[in-house]
Coordinates of C-alpha atoms in Angstrom, one line a residue:
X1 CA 0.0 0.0 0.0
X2 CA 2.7 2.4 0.8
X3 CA 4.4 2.3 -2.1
X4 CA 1.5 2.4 -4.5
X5 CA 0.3 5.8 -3.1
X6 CA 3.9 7.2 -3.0
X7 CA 4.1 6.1 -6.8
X8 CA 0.6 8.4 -7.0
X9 CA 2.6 11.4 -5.6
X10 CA -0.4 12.4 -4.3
X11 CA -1.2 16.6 -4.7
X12 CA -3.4 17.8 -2.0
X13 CA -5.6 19.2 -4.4
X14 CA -6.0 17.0 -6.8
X15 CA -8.9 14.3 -8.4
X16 CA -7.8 10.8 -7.9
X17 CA -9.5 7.6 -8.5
X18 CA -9.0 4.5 -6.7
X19 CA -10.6 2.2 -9.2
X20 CA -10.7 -1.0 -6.5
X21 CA -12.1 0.0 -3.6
X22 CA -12.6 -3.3 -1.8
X23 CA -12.6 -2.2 1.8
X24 CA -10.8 1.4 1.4
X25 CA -7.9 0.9 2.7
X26 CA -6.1 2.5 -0.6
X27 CA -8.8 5.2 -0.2
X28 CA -8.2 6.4 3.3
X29 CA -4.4 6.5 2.8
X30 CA -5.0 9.2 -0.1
X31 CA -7.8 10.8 1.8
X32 CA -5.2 11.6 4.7
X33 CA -3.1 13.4 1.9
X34 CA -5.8 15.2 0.3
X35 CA -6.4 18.8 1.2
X36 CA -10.1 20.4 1.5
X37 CA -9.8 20.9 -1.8
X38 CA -9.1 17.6 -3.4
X39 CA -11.5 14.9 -4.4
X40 CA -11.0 11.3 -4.3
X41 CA -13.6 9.0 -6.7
X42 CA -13.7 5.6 -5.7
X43 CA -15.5 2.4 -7.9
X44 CA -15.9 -1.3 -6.8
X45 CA -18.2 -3.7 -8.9
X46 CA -18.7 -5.6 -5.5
X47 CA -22.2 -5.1 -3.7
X48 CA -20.2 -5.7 -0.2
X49 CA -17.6 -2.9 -1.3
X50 CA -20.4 -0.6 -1.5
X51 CA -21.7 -1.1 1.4
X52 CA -18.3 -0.3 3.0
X53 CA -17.7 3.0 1.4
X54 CA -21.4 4.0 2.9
X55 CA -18.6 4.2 6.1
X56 CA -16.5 7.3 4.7
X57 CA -18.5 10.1 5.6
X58 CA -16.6 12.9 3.6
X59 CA -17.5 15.5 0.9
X60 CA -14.1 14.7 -0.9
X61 CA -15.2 11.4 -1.5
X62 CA -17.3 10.2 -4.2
X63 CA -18.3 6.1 -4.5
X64 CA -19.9 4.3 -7.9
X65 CA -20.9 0.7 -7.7
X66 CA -19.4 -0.3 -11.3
X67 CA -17.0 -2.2 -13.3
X68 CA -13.4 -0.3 -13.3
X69 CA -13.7 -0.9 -16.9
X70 CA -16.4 1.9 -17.5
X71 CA -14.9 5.0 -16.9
X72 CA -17.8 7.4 -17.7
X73 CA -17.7 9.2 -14.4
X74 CA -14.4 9.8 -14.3
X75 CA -13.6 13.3 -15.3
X76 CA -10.5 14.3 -17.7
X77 CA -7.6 15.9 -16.1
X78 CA -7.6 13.6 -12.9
X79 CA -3.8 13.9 -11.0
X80 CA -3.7 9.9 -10.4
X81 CA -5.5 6.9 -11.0
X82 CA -5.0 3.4 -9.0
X83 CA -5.9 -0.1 -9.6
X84 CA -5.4 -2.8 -7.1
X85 CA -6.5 -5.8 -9.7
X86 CA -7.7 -9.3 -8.5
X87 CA -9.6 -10.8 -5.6
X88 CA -9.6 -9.1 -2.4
X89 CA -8.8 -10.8 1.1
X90 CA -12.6 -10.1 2.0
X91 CA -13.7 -11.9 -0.9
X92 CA -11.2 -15.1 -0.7
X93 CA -12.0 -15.1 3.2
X94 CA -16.4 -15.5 3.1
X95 CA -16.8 -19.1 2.0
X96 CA -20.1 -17.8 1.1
X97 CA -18.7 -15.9 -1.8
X98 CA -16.9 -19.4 -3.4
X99 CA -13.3 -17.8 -3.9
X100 CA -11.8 -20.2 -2.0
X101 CA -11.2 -23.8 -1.8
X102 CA -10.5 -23.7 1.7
X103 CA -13.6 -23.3 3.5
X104 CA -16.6 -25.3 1.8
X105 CA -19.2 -22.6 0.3
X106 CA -21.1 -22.8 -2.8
X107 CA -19.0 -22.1 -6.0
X108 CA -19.6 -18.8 -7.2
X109 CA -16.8 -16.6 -7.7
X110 CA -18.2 -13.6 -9.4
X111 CA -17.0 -10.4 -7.6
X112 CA -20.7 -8.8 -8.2
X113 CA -23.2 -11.9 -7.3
X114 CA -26.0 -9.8 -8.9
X115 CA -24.7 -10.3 -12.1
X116 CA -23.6 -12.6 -14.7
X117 CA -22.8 -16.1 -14.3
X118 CA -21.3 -17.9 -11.5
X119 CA -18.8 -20.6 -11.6
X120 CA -21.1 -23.8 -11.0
X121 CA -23.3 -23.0 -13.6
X122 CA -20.7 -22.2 -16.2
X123 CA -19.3 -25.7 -15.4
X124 CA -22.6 -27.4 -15.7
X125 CA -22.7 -26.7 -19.1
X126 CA -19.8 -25.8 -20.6
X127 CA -17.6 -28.2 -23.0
X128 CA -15.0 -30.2 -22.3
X129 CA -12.8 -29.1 -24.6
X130 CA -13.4 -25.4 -23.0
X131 CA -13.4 -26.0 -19.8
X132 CA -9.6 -27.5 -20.4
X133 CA -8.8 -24.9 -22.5
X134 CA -9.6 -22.2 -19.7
X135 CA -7.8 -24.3 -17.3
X136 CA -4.9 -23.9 -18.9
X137 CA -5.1 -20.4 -20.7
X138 CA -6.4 -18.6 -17.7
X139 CA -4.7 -21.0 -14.6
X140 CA -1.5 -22.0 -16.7
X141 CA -2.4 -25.3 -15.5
X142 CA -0.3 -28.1 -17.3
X143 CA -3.2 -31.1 -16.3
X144 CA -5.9 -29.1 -17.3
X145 CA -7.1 -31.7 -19.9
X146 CA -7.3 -34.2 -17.1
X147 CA -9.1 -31.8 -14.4
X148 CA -11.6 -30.8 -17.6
X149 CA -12.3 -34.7 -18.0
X150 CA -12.5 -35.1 -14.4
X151 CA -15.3 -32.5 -14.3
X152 CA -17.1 -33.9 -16.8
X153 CA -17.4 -37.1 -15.6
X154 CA -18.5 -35.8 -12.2
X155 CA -21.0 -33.6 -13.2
X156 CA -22.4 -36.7 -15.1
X157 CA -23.0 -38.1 -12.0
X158 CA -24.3 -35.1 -9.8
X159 CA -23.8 -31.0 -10.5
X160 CA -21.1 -29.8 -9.0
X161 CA -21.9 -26.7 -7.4
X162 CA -19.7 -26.6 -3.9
X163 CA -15.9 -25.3 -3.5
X164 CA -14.5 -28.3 -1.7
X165 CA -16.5 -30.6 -4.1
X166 CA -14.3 -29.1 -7.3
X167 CA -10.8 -28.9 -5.0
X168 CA -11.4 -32.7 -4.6
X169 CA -12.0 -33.6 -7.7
X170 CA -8.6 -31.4 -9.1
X171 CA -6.8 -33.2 -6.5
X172 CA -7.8 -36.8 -7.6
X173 CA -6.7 -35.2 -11.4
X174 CA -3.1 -34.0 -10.7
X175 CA -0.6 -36.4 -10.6
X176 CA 2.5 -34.1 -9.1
X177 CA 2.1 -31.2 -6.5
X178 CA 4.0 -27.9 -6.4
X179 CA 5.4 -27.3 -3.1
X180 CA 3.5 -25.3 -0.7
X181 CA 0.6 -25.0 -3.5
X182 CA -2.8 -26.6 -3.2
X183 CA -3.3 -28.6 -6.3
X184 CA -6.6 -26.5 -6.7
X185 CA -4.8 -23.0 -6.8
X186 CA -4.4 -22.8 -10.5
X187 CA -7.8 -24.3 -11.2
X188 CA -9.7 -21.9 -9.3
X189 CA -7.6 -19.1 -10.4
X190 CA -8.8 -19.6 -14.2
X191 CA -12.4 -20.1 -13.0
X192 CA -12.6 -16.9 -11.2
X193 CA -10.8 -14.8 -14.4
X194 CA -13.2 -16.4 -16.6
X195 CA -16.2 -16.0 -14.7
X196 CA -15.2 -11.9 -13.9
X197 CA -13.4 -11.5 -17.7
X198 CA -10.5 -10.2 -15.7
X199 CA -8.2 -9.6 -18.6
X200 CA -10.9 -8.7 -20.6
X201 CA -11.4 -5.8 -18.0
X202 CA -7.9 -4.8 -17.6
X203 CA -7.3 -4.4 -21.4
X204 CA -11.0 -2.8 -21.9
X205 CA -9.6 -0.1 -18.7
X206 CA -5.7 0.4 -19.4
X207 CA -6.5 3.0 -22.2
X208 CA -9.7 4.8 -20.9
X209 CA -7.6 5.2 -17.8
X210 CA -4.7 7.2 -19.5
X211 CA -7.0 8.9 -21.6
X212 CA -8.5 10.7 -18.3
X213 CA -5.0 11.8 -16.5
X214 CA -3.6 15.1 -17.1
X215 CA -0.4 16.0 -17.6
X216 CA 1.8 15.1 -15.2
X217 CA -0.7 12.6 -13.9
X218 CA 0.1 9.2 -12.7
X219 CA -1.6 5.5 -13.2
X220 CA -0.2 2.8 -10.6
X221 CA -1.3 -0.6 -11.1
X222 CA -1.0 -3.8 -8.7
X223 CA -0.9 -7.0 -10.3
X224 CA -1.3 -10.7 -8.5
X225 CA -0.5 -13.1 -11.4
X226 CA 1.8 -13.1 -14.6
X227 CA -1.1 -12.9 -17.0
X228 CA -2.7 -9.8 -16.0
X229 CA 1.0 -8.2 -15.3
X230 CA 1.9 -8.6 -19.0
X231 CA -1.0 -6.9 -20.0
X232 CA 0.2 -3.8 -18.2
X233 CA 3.8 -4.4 -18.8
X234 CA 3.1 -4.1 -22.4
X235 CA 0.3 -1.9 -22.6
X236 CA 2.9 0.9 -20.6
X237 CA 5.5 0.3 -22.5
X238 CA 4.0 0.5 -26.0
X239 CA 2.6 4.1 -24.7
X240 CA 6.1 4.7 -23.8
X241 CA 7.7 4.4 -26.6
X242 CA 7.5 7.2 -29.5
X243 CA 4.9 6.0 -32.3
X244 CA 6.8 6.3 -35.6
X245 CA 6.6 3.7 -39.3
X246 CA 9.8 1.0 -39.4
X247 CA 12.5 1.9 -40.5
X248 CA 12.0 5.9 -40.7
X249 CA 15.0 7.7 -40.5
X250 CA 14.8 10.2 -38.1
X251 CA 17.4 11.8 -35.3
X252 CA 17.2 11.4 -31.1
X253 CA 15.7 15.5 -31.0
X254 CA 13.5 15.0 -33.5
X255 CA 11.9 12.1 -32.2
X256 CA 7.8 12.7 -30.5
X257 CA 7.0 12.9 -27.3
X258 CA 5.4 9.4 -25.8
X259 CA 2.6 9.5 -24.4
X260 CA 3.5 7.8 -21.3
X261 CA 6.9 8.0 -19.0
X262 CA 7.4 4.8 -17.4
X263 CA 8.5 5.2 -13.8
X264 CA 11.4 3.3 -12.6
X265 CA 11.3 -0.5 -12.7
X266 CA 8.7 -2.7 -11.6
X267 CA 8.1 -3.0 -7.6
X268 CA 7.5 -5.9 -5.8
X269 CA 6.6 -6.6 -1.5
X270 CA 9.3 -6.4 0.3
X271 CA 10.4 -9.1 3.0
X272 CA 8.6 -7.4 5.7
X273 CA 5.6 -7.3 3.9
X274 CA 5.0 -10.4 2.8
X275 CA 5.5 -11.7 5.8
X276 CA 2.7 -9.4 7.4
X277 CA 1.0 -10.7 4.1
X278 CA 1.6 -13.9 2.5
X279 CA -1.2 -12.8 -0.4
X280 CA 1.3 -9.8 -0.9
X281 CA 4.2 -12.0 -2.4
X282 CA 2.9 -12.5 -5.8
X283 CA 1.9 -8.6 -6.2
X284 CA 3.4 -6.9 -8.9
X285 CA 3.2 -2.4 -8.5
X286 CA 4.0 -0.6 -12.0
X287 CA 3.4 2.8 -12.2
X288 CA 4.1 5.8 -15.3
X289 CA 3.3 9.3 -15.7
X290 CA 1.1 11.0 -18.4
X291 CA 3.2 13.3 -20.9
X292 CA 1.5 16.5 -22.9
X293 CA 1.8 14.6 -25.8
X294 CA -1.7 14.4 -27.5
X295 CA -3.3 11.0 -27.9
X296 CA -6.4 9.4 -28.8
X297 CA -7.5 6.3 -27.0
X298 CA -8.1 3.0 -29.2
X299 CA -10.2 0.6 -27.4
X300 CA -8.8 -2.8 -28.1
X301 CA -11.0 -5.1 -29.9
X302 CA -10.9 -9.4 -28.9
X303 CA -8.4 -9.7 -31.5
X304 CA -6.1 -7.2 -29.8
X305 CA -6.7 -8.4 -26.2
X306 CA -6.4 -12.2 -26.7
X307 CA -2.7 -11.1 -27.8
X308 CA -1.8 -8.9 -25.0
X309 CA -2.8 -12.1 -22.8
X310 CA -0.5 -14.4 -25.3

């Protein structure tokens, strides 16, 4: 958390937008930098996220129940915006909410429960074929055919529907363990990006996001797994990089402003941290600043974001 809002560089009157709100902790830390004047915008697609921002009573701060990939609200010219993507602690932690394969609860995994479809009933219908495919796309999962078969068979049987009933069955399917890693992790990780369209979020928010910061303003993003990490990584550094044809001849003075300035390298939890927080290990902070130079966004179409995840 700390370094995330120092990479925000946080002007006490500025807008900023913390696009996961979760429980607010992000939000309170830039609150106490804000001054009377500033104004913080918060978002969370989660119905229990809401109900926690109803808890900061403050005219600065401003809460909408959406996706962080809809960006309507958000005004141009915002100082900073900050994404904190994945499942929150709250959210692995209620077995009622089917994150986890720890705790029994029914398996749903979708971040708003009013919407969309939930885990079990994707998996009650969905094809073999698919099912494996996700597995191993979305969990990088190398006995993903097997867990796929294994799912089909049991639901042939009786629907599967429970947390602990699907850990089970990808523990009976995975012939070798990695050390100090449930053999469900990976499983369950693809099912919950599938079910949210997590990358499909990221790459849909990335340019609508840089498209609302001013100059000089500053988009920090923490990432939990490699897949949604690359998207950033290479969404930044494309916008960093000046946009010119092959091959064009053309000297260092003359060359155009980027749009973006990446800053410094990628950060990761220190020692301390992680050992605060074991969820922290895996997170991943990058962070750039917004140049002058002009730019139109280009929303990416499926095409475009099923290569930023390859």
């Amino acid at each position: 958390a700390r370094e995330a809002i120092e990479a925000l560089a946080v002007r006490s009157d500025g807008i900023y937008v913390d696009g996961t709100f979760g429980r607010g902790g992000h939000s309170r830390l830039i609150l106490e930098r804000l001054g009377a004047s500033g104004r913080l915008i918060a978002l969370d697609r989660d119905p229990q996220a809401a109900e926690a921002a109803r808890a900061i009573d403050d005219p600065r701060f401003t809460f909408f129940k959406t996706r962080f990939s809809e960006l309507s609200m958000v005004p141009a010219g915002v100082q900073g915006m900050l994404f904190d993507l994945g499942v929150s602690s709250p959210q692995l932690e209620d077995p009622a909410r089917g994150f986890s394969f720890r705790h029994d609860g029914p398996l749903d995994m979708r971040m708003d429960p009013e919407a969309g479809m939930s885990a079990a009933e994707w998996l009650a219908t969905a094809e073999e074929k698919e099912i494996g495919r996700v597995i191993r796309d979305y969990g990088e999962e190398r006995f993903a055919q097997q867990i796929a078969a294994a799912i089909v068979a049991a639901r042939a049987r009786e629907p599967v529907v429970r947390t602990q009933q699907l850990a089970h069955l990808v523990a009976a399917a995975v012939r070798t363990r990695e050390a100090g890693q449930d053999p469900a992790t990976r499983t369950f990780q693809a099912l919950r990006i599938l079910v949210n369209r997590e990358l499909e979020e990221v790459s849909l928010m990335l340019p609508q996001a840089v498209a609302c910061l001013a100059p000089g303003g500053r988009l920090a993003v923490l990432s939990f797994h490699s897949l949604e990490d690359r998207i950033v990584k290479r969404f930044l550094r494309d916008l960093a990089q000046p946009s010119l044809p092959r091959d064009l001849p053309i000297r260092a003075s003359e060359l155009p402003q980027p749009v973006l300035k990446i800053l410094g390298r990628a950060v990761r939890a220190g020692e301390a941290e992680v050992a605060a927080n074991p969820r922290a290990r895996s997170a991943v902070l990058r962070a750039a600043e917004r140049t002058a130079a002009p730019w139109t966004p280009k929303i990416p179409t499926p095409n475009e974001r099923h290569a930023w995840r390859s």
